[in-house]
PDB file of C-alpha atoms in Angstrom:
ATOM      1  CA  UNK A   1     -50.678 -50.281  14.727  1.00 64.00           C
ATOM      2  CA  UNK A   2     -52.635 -48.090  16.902  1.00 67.00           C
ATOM      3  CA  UNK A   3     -50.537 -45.187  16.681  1.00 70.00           C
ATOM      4  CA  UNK A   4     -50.290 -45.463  12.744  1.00 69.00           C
ATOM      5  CA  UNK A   5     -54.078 -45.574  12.754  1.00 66.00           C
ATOM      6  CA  UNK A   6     -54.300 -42.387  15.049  1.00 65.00           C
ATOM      7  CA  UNK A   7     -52.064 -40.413  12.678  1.00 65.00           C
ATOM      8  CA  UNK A   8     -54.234 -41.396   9.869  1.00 64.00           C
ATOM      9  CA  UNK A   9     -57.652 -40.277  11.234  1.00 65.00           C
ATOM     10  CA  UNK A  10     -55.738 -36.955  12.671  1.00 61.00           C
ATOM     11  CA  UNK A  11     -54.117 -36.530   9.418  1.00 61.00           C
ATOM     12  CA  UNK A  12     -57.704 -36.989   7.666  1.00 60.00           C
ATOM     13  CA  UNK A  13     -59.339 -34.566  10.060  1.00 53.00           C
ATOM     14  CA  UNK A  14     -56.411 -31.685   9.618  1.00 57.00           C
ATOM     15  CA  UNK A  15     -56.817 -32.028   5.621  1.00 57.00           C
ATOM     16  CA  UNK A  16     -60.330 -31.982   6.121  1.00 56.00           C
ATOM     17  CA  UNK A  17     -60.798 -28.228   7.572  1.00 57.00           C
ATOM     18  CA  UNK A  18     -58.348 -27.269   4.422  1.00 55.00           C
ATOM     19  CA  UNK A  19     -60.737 -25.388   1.962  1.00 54.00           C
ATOM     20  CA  UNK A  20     -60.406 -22.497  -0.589  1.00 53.00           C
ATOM     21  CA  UNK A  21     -62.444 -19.349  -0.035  1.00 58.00           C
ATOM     22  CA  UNK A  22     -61.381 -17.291  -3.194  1.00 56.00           C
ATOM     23  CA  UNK A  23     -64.997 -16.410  -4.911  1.00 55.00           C
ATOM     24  CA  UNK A  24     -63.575 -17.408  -7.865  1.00 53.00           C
ATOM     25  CA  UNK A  25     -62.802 -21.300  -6.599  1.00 53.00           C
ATOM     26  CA  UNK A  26     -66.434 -21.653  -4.492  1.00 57.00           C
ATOM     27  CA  UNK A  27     -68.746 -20.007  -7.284  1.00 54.00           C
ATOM     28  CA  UNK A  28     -67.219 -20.704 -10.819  1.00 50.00           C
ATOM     29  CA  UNK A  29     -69.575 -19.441 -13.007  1.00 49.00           C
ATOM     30  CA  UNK A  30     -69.781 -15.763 -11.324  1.00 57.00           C
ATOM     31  CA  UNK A  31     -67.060 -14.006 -13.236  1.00 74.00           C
ATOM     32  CA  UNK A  32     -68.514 -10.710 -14.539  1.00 83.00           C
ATOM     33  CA  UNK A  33     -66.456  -8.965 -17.448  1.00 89.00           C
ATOM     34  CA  UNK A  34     -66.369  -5.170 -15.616  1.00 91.00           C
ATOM     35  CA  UNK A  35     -65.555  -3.410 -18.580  1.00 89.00           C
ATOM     36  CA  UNK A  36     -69.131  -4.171 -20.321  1.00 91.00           C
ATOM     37  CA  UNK A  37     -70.872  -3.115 -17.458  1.00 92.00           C
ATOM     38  CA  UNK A  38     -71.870   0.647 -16.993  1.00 90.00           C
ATOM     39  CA  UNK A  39     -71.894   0.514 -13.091  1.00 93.00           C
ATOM     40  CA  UNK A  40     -72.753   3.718 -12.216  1.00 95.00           C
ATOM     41  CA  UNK A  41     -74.388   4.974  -8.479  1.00 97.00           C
ATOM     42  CA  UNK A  42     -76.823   7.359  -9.414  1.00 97.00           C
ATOM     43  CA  UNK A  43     -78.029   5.222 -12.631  1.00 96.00           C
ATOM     44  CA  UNK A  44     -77.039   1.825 -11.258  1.00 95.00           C
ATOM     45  CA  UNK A  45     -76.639   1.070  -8.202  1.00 97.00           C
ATOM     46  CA  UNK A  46     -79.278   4.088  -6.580  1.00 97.00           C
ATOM     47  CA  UNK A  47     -82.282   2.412  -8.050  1.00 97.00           C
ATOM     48  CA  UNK A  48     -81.079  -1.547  -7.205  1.00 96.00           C
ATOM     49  CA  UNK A  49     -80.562  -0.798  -3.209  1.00 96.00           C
ATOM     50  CA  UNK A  50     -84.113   1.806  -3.252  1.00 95.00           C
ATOM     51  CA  UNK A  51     -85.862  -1.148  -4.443  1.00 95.00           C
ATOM     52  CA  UNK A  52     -84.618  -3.860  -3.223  1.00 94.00           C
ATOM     53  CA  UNK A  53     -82.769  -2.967   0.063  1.00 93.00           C
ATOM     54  CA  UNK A  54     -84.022   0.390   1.232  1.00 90.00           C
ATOM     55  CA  UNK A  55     -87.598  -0.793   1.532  1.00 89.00           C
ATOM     56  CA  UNK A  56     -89.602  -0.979   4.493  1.00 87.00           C
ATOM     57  CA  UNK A  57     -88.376  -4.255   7.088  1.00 88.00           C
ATOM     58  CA  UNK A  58     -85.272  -4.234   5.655  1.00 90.00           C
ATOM     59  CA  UNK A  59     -82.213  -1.350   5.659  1.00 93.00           C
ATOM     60  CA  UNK A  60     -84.493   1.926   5.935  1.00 88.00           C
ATOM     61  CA  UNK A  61     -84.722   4.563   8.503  1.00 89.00           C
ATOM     62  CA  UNK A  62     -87.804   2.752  10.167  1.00 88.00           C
ATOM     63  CA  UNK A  63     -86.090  -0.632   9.984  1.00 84.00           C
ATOM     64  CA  UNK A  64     -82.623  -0.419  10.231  1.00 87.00           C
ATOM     65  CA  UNK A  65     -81.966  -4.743   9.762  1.00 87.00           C
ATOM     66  CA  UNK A  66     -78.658  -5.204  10.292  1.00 84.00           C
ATOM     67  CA  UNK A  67     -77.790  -2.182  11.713  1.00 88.00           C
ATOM     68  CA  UNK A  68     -77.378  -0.608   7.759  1.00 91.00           C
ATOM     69  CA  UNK A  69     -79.342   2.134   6.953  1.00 93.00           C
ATOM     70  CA  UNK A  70     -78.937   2.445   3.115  1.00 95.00           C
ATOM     71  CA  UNK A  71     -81.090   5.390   2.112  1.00 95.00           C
ATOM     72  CA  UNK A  72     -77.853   8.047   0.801  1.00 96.00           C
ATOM     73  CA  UNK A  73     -74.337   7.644  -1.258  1.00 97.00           C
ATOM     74  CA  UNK A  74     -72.464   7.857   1.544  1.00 97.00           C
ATOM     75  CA  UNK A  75     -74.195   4.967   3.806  1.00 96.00           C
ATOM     76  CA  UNK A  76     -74.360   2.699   0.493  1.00 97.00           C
ATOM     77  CA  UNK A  77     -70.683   3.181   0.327  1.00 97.00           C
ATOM     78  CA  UNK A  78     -69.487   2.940   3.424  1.00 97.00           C
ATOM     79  CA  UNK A  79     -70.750  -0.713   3.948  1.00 96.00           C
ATOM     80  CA  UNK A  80     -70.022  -1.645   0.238  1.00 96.00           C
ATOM     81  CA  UNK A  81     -67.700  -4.728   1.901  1.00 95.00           C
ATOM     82  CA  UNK A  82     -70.478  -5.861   3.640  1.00 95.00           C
ATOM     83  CA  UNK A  83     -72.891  -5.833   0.884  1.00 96.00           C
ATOM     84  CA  UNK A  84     -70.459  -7.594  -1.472  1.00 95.00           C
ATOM     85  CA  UNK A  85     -70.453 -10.203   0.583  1.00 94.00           C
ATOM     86  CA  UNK A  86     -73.733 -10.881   1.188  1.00 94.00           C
ATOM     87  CA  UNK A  87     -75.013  -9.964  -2.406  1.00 94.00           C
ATOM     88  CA  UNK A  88     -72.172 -10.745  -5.066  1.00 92.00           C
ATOM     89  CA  UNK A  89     -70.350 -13.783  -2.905  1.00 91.00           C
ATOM     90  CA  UNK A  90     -72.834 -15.347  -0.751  1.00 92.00           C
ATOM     91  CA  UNK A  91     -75.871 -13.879  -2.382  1.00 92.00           C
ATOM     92  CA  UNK A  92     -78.281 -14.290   0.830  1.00 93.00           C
ATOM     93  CA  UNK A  93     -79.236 -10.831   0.114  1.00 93.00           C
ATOM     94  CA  UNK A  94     -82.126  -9.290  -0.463  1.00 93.00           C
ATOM     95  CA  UNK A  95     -84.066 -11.921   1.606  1.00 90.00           C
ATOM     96  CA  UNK A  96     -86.372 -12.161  -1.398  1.00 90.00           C
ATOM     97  CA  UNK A  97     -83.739 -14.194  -3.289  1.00 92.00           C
ATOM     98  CA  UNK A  98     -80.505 -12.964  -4.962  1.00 93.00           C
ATOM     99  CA  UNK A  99     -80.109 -10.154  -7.510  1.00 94.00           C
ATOM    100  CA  UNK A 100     -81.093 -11.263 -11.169  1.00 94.00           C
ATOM    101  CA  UNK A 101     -77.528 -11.599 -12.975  1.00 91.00           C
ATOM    102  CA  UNK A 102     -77.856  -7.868 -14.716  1.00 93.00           C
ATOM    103  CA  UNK A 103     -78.423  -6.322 -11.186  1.00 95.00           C
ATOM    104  CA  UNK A 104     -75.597  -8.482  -9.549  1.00 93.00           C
ATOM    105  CA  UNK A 105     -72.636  -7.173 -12.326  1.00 94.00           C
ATOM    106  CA  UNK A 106     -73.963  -3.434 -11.323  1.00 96.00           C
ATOM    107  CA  UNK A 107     -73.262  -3.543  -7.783  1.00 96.00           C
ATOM    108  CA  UNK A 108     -70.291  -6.028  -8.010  1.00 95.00           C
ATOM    109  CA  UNK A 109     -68.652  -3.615 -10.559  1.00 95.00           C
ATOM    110  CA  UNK A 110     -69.554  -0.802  -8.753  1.00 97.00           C
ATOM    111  CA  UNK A 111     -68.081  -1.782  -5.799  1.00 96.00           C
ATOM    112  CA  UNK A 112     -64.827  -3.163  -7.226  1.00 94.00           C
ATOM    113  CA  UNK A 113     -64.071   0.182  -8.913  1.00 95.00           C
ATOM    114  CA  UNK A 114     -63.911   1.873  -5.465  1.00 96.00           C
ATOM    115  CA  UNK A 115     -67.236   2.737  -4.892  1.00 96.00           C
ATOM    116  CA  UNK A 116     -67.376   5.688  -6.676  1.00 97.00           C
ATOM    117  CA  UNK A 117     -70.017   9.047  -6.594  1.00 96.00           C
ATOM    118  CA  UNK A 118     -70.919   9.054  -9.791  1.00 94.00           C
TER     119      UNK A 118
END
């Protein structure tokens, strides 16, 4: 009896730490269709992270939260995984509140196609 009731609550407890991380399974209703977005750098993404993310307290040369500096192409890009994450999947970025849903399909998009200069 004892033992069947110690397999059950460690059985409960091993099935309980199971969980699905795939964006898609823990926020449903954030599937962006790519291919209508225009999700350019210099037209797109440029202007989101200047006003949003390059601003003073946050990822500027004076500020440098996080460690990012995000002021030129080639620092926006190199921590695109990092601000996937925390924009597009957890959205706890900005700190103001997350992107509106417009702003959030340019910089997913533009990430998922590689980041590109363009």
């Amino acid at each position: 009896m004892k033992k069947s009731m110690l397999m059950l609550v460690l059985s409960s407890l091993v099935f309980a730490g199971c969980y699905y991380d795939k964006e898609e399974i823990l926020y449903p209703n954030s599937t962006i269709d790519c291919s209508t977005v225009n999700a350019t750098y210099a037209t797109g993404v440029a202007p989101i992270i200047a006003a949003k993310c390059a601003t003073s307290g946050c990822h500027n040369k004076q500020s440098v939260a996080g460690g990012l500096i995000l002021e030129s192409y080639s620092q926006v890009s190199a921590a695109s995984a990092k601000i996937r994450q925390r924009v597009v999947v957890e959205k706890t970025m900005p700190t103001s509140g997350p992107l509106p849903s417009n702003e959030m399909a340019i910089v997913k998009c533009w990430i998922d196609a590689g980041s590109p200069n363009n």
